[in-house]
PDB file of C-alpha atoms in Angstrom:
ATOM      1  CA  MET G   1     -13.585 -17.490  -0.395  1.00 56.00           C
ATOM      2  CA  THR G   2     -11.420 -19.745   1.769  1.00 54.00           C
ATOM      3  CA  PRO G   3      -9.421 -18.463   4.748  1.00 55.00           C
ATOM      4  CA  TYR G   4      -6.252 -19.005   2.680  1.00 43.00           C
ATOM      5  CA  GLU G   5      -7.596 -16.847  -0.151  1.00 51.00           C
ATOM      6  CA  ILE G   6      -8.599 -14.096   2.287  1.00 49.00           C
ATOM      7  CA  SER G   7      -5.146 -14.139   3.865  1.00 49.00           C
ATOM      8  CA  LEU G   8      -3.494 -14.039   0.442  1.00 45.00           C
ATOM      9  CA  HIS G   9      -5.588 -11.038  -0.657  1.00 54.00           C
ATOM     10  CA  GLU G  10      -4.864  -9.176   2.573  1.00 58.00           C
ATOM     11  CA  ASN G  11      -1.158  -9.847   2.126  1.00 64.00           C
ATOM     12  CA  ILE G  12      -1.225  -8.500  -1.427  1.00 72.00           C
ATOM     13  CA  ILE G  13      -3.011  -5.297  -0.357  1.00 74.00           C
ATOM     14  CA  ASP G  14      -0.549  -4.874   2.534  1.00 75.00           C
ATOM     15  CA  GLN G  15       2.337  -5.180   0.091  1.00 74.00           C
ATOM     16  CA  LEU G  16       0.778  -2.654  -2.281  1.00 77.00           C
ATOM     17  CA  LEU G  17       0.271  -0.135   0.523  1.00 77.00           C
ATOM     18  CA  ASP G  18       4.055   0.074   0.727  1.00 81.00           C
ATOM     19  CA  HIS G  19       4.116   0.948  -2.990  1.00 78.00           C
ATOM     20  CA  SER G  20       1.391   3.535  -3.436  1.00 87.00           C
ATOM     21  CA  THR G  21       2.272   4.329  -7.055  1.00 89.00           C
ATOM     22  CA  GLN G  22       1.774   0.694  -8.026  1.00 90.00           C
ATOM     23  CA  LEU G  23      -1.517   0.533  -6.129  1.00 90.00           C
ATOM     24  CA  ILE G  24      -2.786   3.597  -7.983  1.00 93.00           C
ATOM     25  CA  VAL G  25      -1.814   2.097 -11.350  1.00 93.00           C
ATOM     26  CA  LEU G  26      -3.534  -1.162 -10.396  1.00 91.00           C
ATOM     27  CA  ALA G  27      -6.610   0.728  -9.195  1.00 94.00           C
ATOM     28  CA  LYS G  28      -6.962   2.462 -12.561  1.00 96.00           C
ATOM     29  CA  GLN G  29      -6.830  -0.897 -14.321  1.00 94.00           C
ATOM     30  CA  SER G  30      -9.096  -2.657 -11.833  1.00 93.00           C
ATOM     31  CA  LEU G  31     -12.069  -0.414 -12.531  1.00 94.00           C
ATOM     32  CA  SER G  32     -12.795  -2.721 -15.467  1.00 92.00           C
ATOM     33  CA  PHE G  33     -12.015  -6.026 -13.674  1.00 90.00           C
ATOM     34  CA  ASN G  34     -14.860  -8.559 -13.706  1.00 93.00           C
ATOM     35  CA  ASP G  35     -13.962  -9.703 -10.180  1.00 90.00           C
ATOM     36  CA  PHE G  36     -15.811  -7.469  -7.715  1.00 91.00           C
ATOM     37  CA  GLU G  37     -13.792  -9.031  -4.858  1.00 87.00           C
ATOM     38  CA  ALA G  38     -10.660  -7.488  -6.336  1.00 87.00           C
ATOM     39  CA  ARG G  39     -12.350  -4.116  -6.889  1.00 91.00           C
ATOM     40  CA  TRP G  40     -13.549  -3.647  -3.313  1.00 90.00           C
ATOM     41  CA  GLN G  41     -10.186  -4.685  -1.899  1.00 88.00           C
ATOM     42  CA  ILE G  42      -8.371  -2.207  -4.115  1.00 92.00           C
ATOM     43  CA  ALA G  43     -10.818   0.517  -3.084  1.00 93.00           C
ATOM     44  CA  TYR G  44     -10.078  -0.394   0.530  1.00 90.00           C
ATOM     45  CA  GLY G  45      -6.350  -0.132  -0.138  1.00 91.00           C
ATOM     46  CA  LEU G  46      -6.731   3.271  -1.750  1.00 92.00           C
ATOM     47  CA  GLY G  47      -8.400   4.553   1.395  1.00 90.00           C
ATOM     48  CA  GLU G  48      -5.351   3.534   3.412  1.00 89.00           C
ATOM     49  CA  LEU G  49      -2.933   5.653   1.362  1.00 90.00           C
ATOM     50  CA  THR G  50      -1.672   8.873   2.875  1.00 86.00           C
ATOM     51  CA  ASP G  51      -0.114  10.364  -0.256  1.00 86.00           C
ATOM     52  CA  ASN G  52      -1.491  11.287  -3.698  1.00 87.00           C
ATOM     53  CA  GLU G  53      -4.689  12.409  -1.973  1.00 90.00           C
ATOM     54  CA  GLU G  54      -6.331  14.061  -4.972  1.00 93.00           C
ATOM     55  CA  GLU G  55      -5.718  11.099  -7.271  1.00 94.00           C
ATOM     56  CA  VAL G  56      -6.933   8.687  -4.588  1.00 94.00           C
ATOM     57  CA  LYS G  57     -10.156  10.678  -4.131  1.00 95.00           C
ATOM     58  CA  LEU G  58     -10.722  10.729  -7.887  1.00 96.00           C
ATOM     59  CA  LEU G  59     -10.334   6.947  -8.081  1.00 96.00           C
ATOM     60  CA  LEU G  60     -12.540   6.338  -5.053  1.00 96.00           C
ATOM     61  CA  LYS G  61     -15.271   8.426  -6.695  1.00 97.00           C
ATOM     62  CA  LYS G  62     -15.128   6.041  -9.653  1.00 97.00           C
ATOM     63  CA  PHE G  63     -15.345   3.015  -7.356  1.00 97.00           C
ATOM     64  CA  ILE G  64     -18.355   4.590  -5.625  1.00 97.00           C
ATOM     65  CA  LEU G  65     -20.154   4.404  -8.986  1.00 97.00           C
ATOM     66  CA  ASP G  66     -19.481   0.654  -9.242  1.00 97.00           C
ATOM     67  CA  GLU G  67     -22.490  -1.430 -10.266  1.00 96.00           C
ATOM     68  CA  VAL G  68     -21.877  -3.847  -7.371  1.00 96.00           C
ATOM     69  CA  GLU G  69     -23.285  -2.314  -4.203  1.00 96.00           C
ATOM     70  CA  TYR G  70     -20.629  -3.846  -1.950  1.00 94.00           C
ATOM     71  CA  VAL G  71     -17.820  -2.239  -3.960  1.00 95.00           C
ATOM     72  CA  SER G  72     -19.636   1.065  -3.939  1.00 96.00           C
ATOM     73  CA  ARG G  73     -20.203   0.957  -0.162  1.00 95.00           C
ATOM     74  CA  ARG G  74     -16.592   0.004   0.583  1.00 93.00           C
ATOM     75  CA  ALA G  75     -15.330   2.839  -1.612  1.00 95.00           C
ATOM     76  CA  SER G  76     -17.723   5.252   0.066  1.00 95.00           C
ATOM     77  CA  LEU G  77     -16.465   4.247   3.510  1.00 92.00           C
ATOM     78  CA  ARG G  78     -12.879   4.747   2.383  1.00 89.00           C
ATOM     79  CA  MET G  79     -13.719   8.121   0.885  1.00 87.00           C
ATOM     80  CA  ARG G  80     -15.057   9.292   4.245  1.00 84.00           C
ATOM     81  CA  LYS G  81     -11.791   8.211   5.855  1.00 76.00           C
ATOM     82  CA  THR G  82      -9.727  10.338   3.448  1.00 72.00           C
ATOM     83  CA  LYS G  83     -11.528  13.577   4.333  1.00 61.00           C
TER      84      LYS G  83
END
């Protein structure tokens, strides 16, 4: 991933953090995304939310079960932050 792509992804997550409902909808859809880069970043974003705690925890539990270890670890780290 190029520095431009990283910056673009971070900007998108930052924008979604201001719209938690949209991030939650996207997170539900992203569980089936082929792109693991997108999945871990969305899991990261979920861990930053301060509202909808129960729904966020439910989604993070699903990301923890991801077949890609990196996604699973990132979701697990975010889950610990929400407790």
